[in-house]
Amino acid sequence: MTHEKINYIELPARDIEATKAFFTEAFGWTFVDYGPDYAAIENAGLDGGFYRSDLVASTTTGSALVVLYSKALEASQTRVEETGGKIIKPIFDFPGGRRFHFTCPSGNEYAVWSDIA
């Protein structure tokens, strides 16, 4: 662990089981359950967890945006769609790369970006 650097992130999840299943299928993440209302995220690049909540994380309400990296952006978008994610901003260009935004089954907004054309 690095002193005073981001170490862990916690995110709301309306349906923890559906959210875990989505991220397992779409991105290969794994989880450790700590009771019925919390699941720790593993194998995601940064440690964190999902806690049961009716709230959602969305940039339209000022939430921070969790951004994943992909070496194959189109394939990642297809996998998100096939595993129950909803594309809310299809692939678009921005300075430095391309990305898309999606919501998971719990309604939280995420993005996936790539610097590979």
XYZ file of N, CA, C and O in Angstrom:
468
model
N 0.834 -1.179 0.000
C 0.000 0.000 0.000
C 0.881 1.245 0.000
O 1.906 1.279 0.660
N 0.466 2.243 -0.739
C 1.207 3.482 -0.846
C 0.546 4.537 0.027
O -0.671 4.754 -0.047
N 1.343 5.202 0.836
C 0.850 6.207 1.770
C 0.090 7.320 1.052
O 0.572 7.893 0.076
N -1.118 7.584 1.506
C -1.980 8.671 1.045
C -2.311 8.625 -0.446
O -2.509 9.655 -1.086
N -2.397 7.421 -0.989
C -2.833 7.214 -2.375
C -4.142 6.434 -2.359
O -4.443 5.718 -1.397
N -4.926 6.551 -3.406
C -6.201 5.837 -3.459
C -5.931 4.347 -3.355
O -5.131 3.784 -4.096
N -6.625 3.715 -2.420
C -6.380 2.314 -2.109
C -7.614 1.451 -2.297
O -7.504 0.257 -2.546
N -8.802 2.025 -2.172
C -10.025 1.229 -2.137
C -11.179 2.114 -2.577
O -11.176 3.317 -2.330
N -12.155 1.524 -3.247
C -13.329 2.272 -3.680
C -14.568 1.460 -3.338
O -14.577 0.242 -3.497
N -15.589 2.116 -2.828
C -16.843 1.440 -2.511
C -17.961 2.037 -3.360
O -18.067 3.259 -3.488
N -18.783 1.149 -3.914
C -19.824 1.549 -4.853
C -21.176 1.000 -4.423
O -21.255 -0.120 -3.911
N -22.248 1.739 -4.679
C -23.578 1.239 -4.334
C -24.006 0.142 -5.309
O -23.554 0.094 -6.449
N -24.891 -0.733 -4.839
C -25.453 -1.777 -5.696
C -26.865 -2.087 -5.224
O -27.063 -2.495 -4.081
N -27.828 -1.872 -6.096
C -29.216 -2.203 -5.763
C -29.373 -3.715 -5.620
O -30.089 -4.193 -4.758
N -28.721 -4.451 -6.515
C -28.803 -5.911 -6.543
C -27.374 -6.449 -6.576
O -26.756 -6.526 -7.641
N -26.855 -6.785 -5.429
C -25.451 -7.201 -5.342
C -25.192 -8.473 -6.154
O -24.187 -8.572 -6.861
N -26.095 -9.447 -6.086
C -25.882 -10.698 -6.825
C -25.840 -10.462 -8.333
O -24.977 -10.993 -9.026
N -26.765 -9.665 -8.864
C -26.778 -9.377 -10.302
C -25.543 -8.571 -10.701
O -24.966 -8.789 -11.767
N -25.128 -7.652 -9.848
C -23.947 -6.837 -10.126
C -22.696 -7.706 -10.139
O -21.855 -7.584 -11.034
N -22.563 -8.609 -9.174
C -21.421 -9.526 -9.148
C -21.414 -10.407 -10.395
O -20.368 -10.583 -11.022
N -22.565 -10.957 -10.759
C -22.639 -11.824 -11.942
C -22.232 -11.053 -13.199
O -21.476 -11.569 -14.038
N -22.704 -9.819 -13.339
C -22.358 -9.012 -14.509
C -20.853 -8.791 -14.599
O -20.231 -9.046 -15.639
N -20.224 -8.309 -13.524
C -18.792 -8.010 -13.581
C -17.935 -9.265 -13.691
O -16.852 -9.226 -14.266
N -18.411 -10.379 -13.177
C -17.702 -11.646 -13.353
C -17.704 -12.040 -14.828
O -16.659 -12.373 -15.396
N -18.890 -11.986 -15.447
C -19.013 -12.382 -16.856
C -18.362 -11.384 -17.798
O -17.685 -11.762 -18.754
N -18.577 -10.101 -17.572
C -18.092 -9.083 -18.505
C -16.593 -8.837 -18.393
O -15.929 -8.616 -19.402
N -16.047 -8.865 -17.168
C -14.659 -8.450 -16.980
C -13.785 -9.430 -16.184
O -12.616 -9.158 -15.947
N -14.346 -10.533 -15.718
C -13.564 -11.531 -15.006
C -13.239 -11.172 -13.563
O -12.337 -11.760 -12.971
N -13.975 -10.215 -12.979
C -13.740 -9.861 -11.592
C -14.197 -10.994 -10.688
O -15.070 -11.789 -11.048
N -13.631 -11.069 -9.493
C -14.062 -12.028 -8.484
C -14.469 -11.257 -7.232
O -14.154 -10.068 -7.094
N -15.154 -11.949 -6.327
C -15.720 -11.294 -5.149
C -15.587 -12.160 -3.911
O -15.567 -13.378 -3.997
N -15.536 -11.491 -2.763
C -15.609 -12.144 -1.466
C -16.778 -11.503 -0.734
O -16.813 -10.279 -0.561
N -17.748 -12.327 -0.345
C -18.923 -11.816 0.355
C -18.625 -11.628 1.838
O -18.017 -12.483 2.481
N -19.092 -10.503 2.354
C -19.030 -10.204 3.780
C -20.447 -9.919 4.242
O -20.839 -8.776 4.415
N -21.232 -10.970 4.364
C -22.633 -10.835 4.713
C -23.474 -10.557 3.477
O -22.956 -10.473 2.362
N -24.781 -10.380 3.666
C -25.684 -10.198 2.520
C -25.646 -8.805 1.900
O -26.165 -8.605 0.808
N -24.999 -7.842 2.572
C -25.059 -6.461 2.112
C -23.722 -5.885 1.650
O -23.608 -4.678 1.444
N -22.694 -6.755 1.504
C -21.392 -6.247 1.074
C -20.613 -7.347 0.362
O -20.563 -8.489 0.827
N -20.000 -6.993 -0.754
C -19.134 -7.913 -1.492
C -17.870 -7.161 -1.886
O -17.936 -6.114 -2.532
N -16.716 -7.683 -1.467
C -15.433 -7.081 -1.828
C -15.073 -7.479 -3.255
O -15.288 -8.614 -3.670
N -14.536 -6.521 -3.988
C -14.120 -6.729 -5.373
C -12.660 -7.172 -5.391
O -11.816 -6.567 -4.730
N -12.370 -8.203 -6.171
C -11.000 -8.642 -6.370
C -10.726 -8.761 -7.864
O -11.649 -8.900 -8.662
N -9.459 -8.706 -8.235
C -9.046 -8.911 -9.621
C -9.638 -7.860 -10.555
O -9.992 -8.154 -11.691
N -9.730 -6.604 -10.063
C -10.309 -5.537 -10.881
C -9.329 -4.392 -11.126
O -9.692 -3.387 -11.712
N -8.089 -4.528 -10.654
C -7.107 -3.475 -10.846
C -6.969 -2.567 -9.639
O -5.911 -2.026 -9.379
N -8.043 -2.370 -8.902
C -8.065 -1.583 -7.679
C -9.045 -2.282 -6.747
O -10.133 -2.662 -7.164
N -8.666 -2.483 -5.508
C -9.558 -3.141 -4.567
C -10.749 -2.250 -4.250
O -10.678 -1.023 -4.323
N -11.839 -2.887 -3.889
C -13.036 -2.143 -3.542
C -14.144 -3.077 -3.127
O -13.907 -4.246 -2.817
N -15.352 -2.557 -3.149
C -16.497 -3.364 -2.770
C -17.798 -2.736 -3.211
O -17.861 -1.551 -3.542
N -18.840 -3.564 -3.216
C -20.202 -3.115 -3.468
C -20.989 -3.233 -2.181
O -20.943 -4.258 -1.506
N -21.700 -2.186 -1.824
C -22.578 -2.211 -0.660
C -24.016 -2.041 -1.123
O -24.283 -1.344 -2.103
N -24.945 -2.708 -0.446
C -26.342 -2.635 -0.840
C -26.877 -1.219 -0.612
O -26.733 -0.648 0.460
N -27.492 -0.658 -1.661
C -28.040 0.686 -1.593
C -29.014 0.893 -2.738
O -28.820 0.344 -3.828
N -30.037 1.674 -2.519
C -30.968 2.036 -3.585
C -30.437 3.194 -4.422
O -31.003 3.529 -5.453
N -29.355 3.821 -3.986
C -28.753 4.925 -4.725
C -27.906 4.392 -5.869
O -27.494 3.235 -5.871
N -27.620 5.252 -6.853
C -26.756 4.872 -7.962
C -25.700 5.949 -8.188
O -25.909 7.116 -7.857
N -24.583 5.542 -8.752
C -23.513 6.465 -9.107
C -23.684 6.858 -10.575
O -23.699 5.997 -11.451
N -23.831 8.169 -10.815
C -24.035 8.673 -12.166
C -23.370 10.041 -12.296
O -23.477 10.865 -11.386
N -22.736 10.274 -13.419
C -22.098 11.574 -13.623
C -23.124 12.693 -13.709
O -22.810 13.843 -13.428
N -24.371 12.370 -14.071
C -25.405 13.406 -14.156
C -25.772 13.962 -12.792
O -26.334 15.046 -12.694
N -25.444 13.226 -11.723
C -25.718 13.709 -10.370
C -24.424 14.066 -9.643
O -24.423 14.241 -8.423
N -23.324 14.155 -10.384
C -22.063 14.591 -9.800
C -21.184 13.498 -9.239
O -20.186 13.775 -8.583
N -21.514 12.265 -9.484
C -20.719 11.149 -8.969
C -19.384 11.053 -9.701
O -19.256 11.441 -10.866
N -18.395 10.512 -9.006
C -17.131 10.180 -9.655
C -17.396 9.079 -10.683
O -18.326 8.281 -10.529
N -16.602 9.033 -11.727
C -16.757 8.033 -12.778
C -15.623 7.024 -12.677
O -14.447 7.391 -12.738
N -15.973 5.751 -12.521
C -14.988 4.676 -12.534
C -14.748 4.320 -13.997
O -15.683 4.017 -14.738
N -13.477 4.363 -14.425
C -13.117 4.131 -15.822
C -12.193 2.922 -15.907
O -11.164 2.875 -15.240
N -12.563 1.953 -16.736
C -11.761 0.760 -16.970
C -10.979 0.950 -18.260
O -11.406 1.702 -19.145
N -9.866 0.237 -18.405
C -9.059 0.288 -19.624
C -9.286 -0.983 -20.429
O -9.429 -2.074 -19.871
N -9.280 -0.860 -21.759
C -9.434 -2.006 -22.647
C -8.434 -1.931 -23.789
O -8.198 -0.860 -24.336
N -7.892 -3.074 -24.156
C -7.043 -3.173 -25.347
C -7.881 -3.441 -26.591
O -7.369 -3.377 -27.698
N -9.166 -3.775 -26.406
C -10.080 -4.090 -27.508
C -11.445 -3.484 -27.193
O -12.339 -4.168 -26.695
N -11.603 -2.202 -27.469
C -12.768 -1.445 -27.039
C -14.083 -1.998 -27.584
O -15.059 -2.149 -26.843
N -14.135 -2.304 -28.866
C -15.367 -2.829 -29.454
C -15.758 -4.157 -28.813
O -16.932 -4.405 -28.536
N -14.788 -5.018 -28.587
C -15.071 -6.309 -27.948
C -15.571 -6.106 -26.524
O -16.487 -6.804 -26.069
N -15.005 -5.149 -25.812
C -15.472 -4.856 -24.454
C -16.906 -4.341 -24.473
O -17.728 -4.745 -23.644
N -17.229 -3.459 -25.422
C -18.594 -2.950 -25.513
C -19.567 -4.092 -25.815
O -20.634 -4.172 -25.202
N -19.201 -4.963 -26.726
C -20.065 -6.098 -27.059
C -20.290 -6.986 -25.841
O -21.418 -7.396 -25.555
N -19.234 -7.274 -25.089
C -19.350 -8.119 -23.895
C -20.237 -7.454 -22.841
O -21.051 -8.110 -22.204
N -20.111 -6.145 -22.672
C -20.974 -5.419 -21.736
C -22.434 -5.589 -22.137
O -23.301 -5.895 -21.310
N -22.725 -5.416 -23.424
C -24.100 -5.548 -23.905
C -24.620 -6.976 -23.734
O -25.756 -7.179 -23.305
N -23.792 -7.953 -24.066
C -24.209 -9.358 -24.001
C -24.428 -9.857 -22.577
O -25.153 -10.833 -22.380
N -23.812 -9.208 -21.597
C -23.920 -9.684 -20.218
C -24.863 -8.843 -19.366
O -24.887 -8.987 -18.143
N -25.650 -7.971 -19.992
C -26.685 -7.255 -19.274
C -26.416 -5.798 -18.970
O -27.229 -5.140 -18.321
N -25.289 -5.270 -19.435
C -25.026 -3.845 -19.268
C -25.791 -3.043 -20.309
O -26.181 -3.566 -21.358
N -26.029 -1.776 -20.013
C -26.751 -0.897 -20.941
C -25.803 0.215 -21.382
O -25.279 0.959 -20.555
N -25.575 0.324 -22.682
C -24.712 1.372 -23.224
C -25.476 2.692 -23.161
O -26.574 2.812 -23.715
N -24.900 3.681 -22.473
C -25.566 4.983 -22.382
C -24.852 6.040 -23.225
O -25.444 7.080 -23.525
N -23.599 5.786 -23.595
C -22.854 6.616 -24.549
C -22.016 5.665 -25.386
O -21.033 5.110 -24.905
N -22.401 5.440 -26.650
C -21.613 4.554 -27.511
C -20.189 5.095 -27.687
O -19.892 6.239 -27.346
N -19.340 4.290 -28.250
C -17.932 4.656 -28.444
C -17.821 6.025 -29.114
O -18.472 6.293 -30.118
N -16.996 6.877 -28.502
C -16.738 8.205 -29.048
C -15.266 8.547 -28.839
O -14.598 7.971 -27.984
N -14.779 9.464 -29.662
C -13.396 9.925 -29.562
C -13.283 11.033 -28.531
O -14.222 11.819 -28.346
N -12.151 11.097 -27.867
C -11.813 12.202 -26.979
C -10.309 12.375 -27.070
O -9.610 11.474 -27.547
N -9.767 13.515 -26.670
C -8.316 13.703 -26.761
C -7.580 12.609 -25.979
O -7.791 12.440 -24.786
N -6.811 11.807 -26.693
C -6.060 10.731 -26.055
C -6.620 9.343 -26.278
O -6.008 8.360 -25.881
N -7.800 9.227 -26.898
C -8.341 7.891 -27.122
C -9.805 7.881 -27.470
O -10.356 8.840 -27.998
N -10.430 6.749 -27.149
C -11.858 6.533 -27.398
C -12.444 5.867 -26.158
O -11.721 5.194 -25.425
N -13.754 6.031 -25.947
C -14.389 5.353 -24.822
C -15.884 5.239 -25.020
O -16.461 5.860 -25.907
N -16.505 4.439 -24.155
C -17.957 4.355 -24.079
C -18.355 4.326 -22.609
O -17.541 4.014 -21.740
N -19.622 4.687 -22.346
C -20.156 4.653 -20.990
C -21.281 3.630 -20.942
O -22.014 3.455 -21.922
N -21.437 2.980 -19.804
C -22.500 2.003 -19.632
C -22.984 2.011 -18.191
O -22.335 2.565 -17.307
N -24.147 1.393 -17.987
C -24.618 1.145 -16.630
C -24.657 -0.354 -16.405
O -24.948 -1.131 -17.328
N -24.358 -0.744 -15.175
C -24.420 -2.144 -14.766
C -25.857 -2.468 -14.352
O -26.709 -1.574 -14.318
N -26.160 -3.721 -14.011
C -27.528 -4.068 -13.608
C -28.053 -3.271 -12.409
O -29.260 -3.116 -12.260
N -27.178 -2.737 -11.563
C -27.626 -1.929 -10.433
C -27.851 -0.471 -10.806
O -28.280 0.327 -9.984
N -27.522 -0.086 -12.059
C -27.762 1.270 -12.531
C -26.597 2.230 -12.399
O -26.707 3.394 -12.758
N -25.440 1.762 -11.900
C -24.270 2.631 -11.778
C -23.620 2.861 -13.137
O -23.546 1.958 -13.960
N -23.128 4.074 -13.334
C -22.450 4.430 -14.579
C -20.954 4.148 -14.473
O -20.317 4.465 -13.469
N -20.406 3.563 -15.535
C -18.972 3.297 -15.673
C -18.567 3.690 -17.091
O -19.415 3.895 -17.954
N -17.275 3.742 -17.339
C -16.772 3.962 -18.697
C -15.645 2.978 -18.961
O -15.009 2.481 -18.026
N -15.421 2.705 -20.225
C -14.283 1.899 -20.664
C -13.590 2.696 -21.750
O -14.236 3.218 -22.657
N -12.273 2.842 -21.639
C -11.529 3.618 -22.620
C -10.386 2.817 -23.192
O -9.963 1.799 -22.634
N -9.860 3.289 -24.329
C -8.696 2.685 -24.965
C -7.906 3.765 -25.681
O -8.471 4.725 -26.197
N -6.607 3.583 -25.698
C -5.743 4.473 -26.473
C -5.343 3.787 -27.782
O -4.541 4.319 -28.534
N -5.934 2.629 -28.050
C -5.657 1.875 -29.270
C -6.771 2.156 -30.271
O -7.949 1.966 -29.961
N -6.404 2.610 -31.441
C -7.406 2.959 -32.479
C -8.064 1.746 -33.062
O -7.619 0.676 -33.033
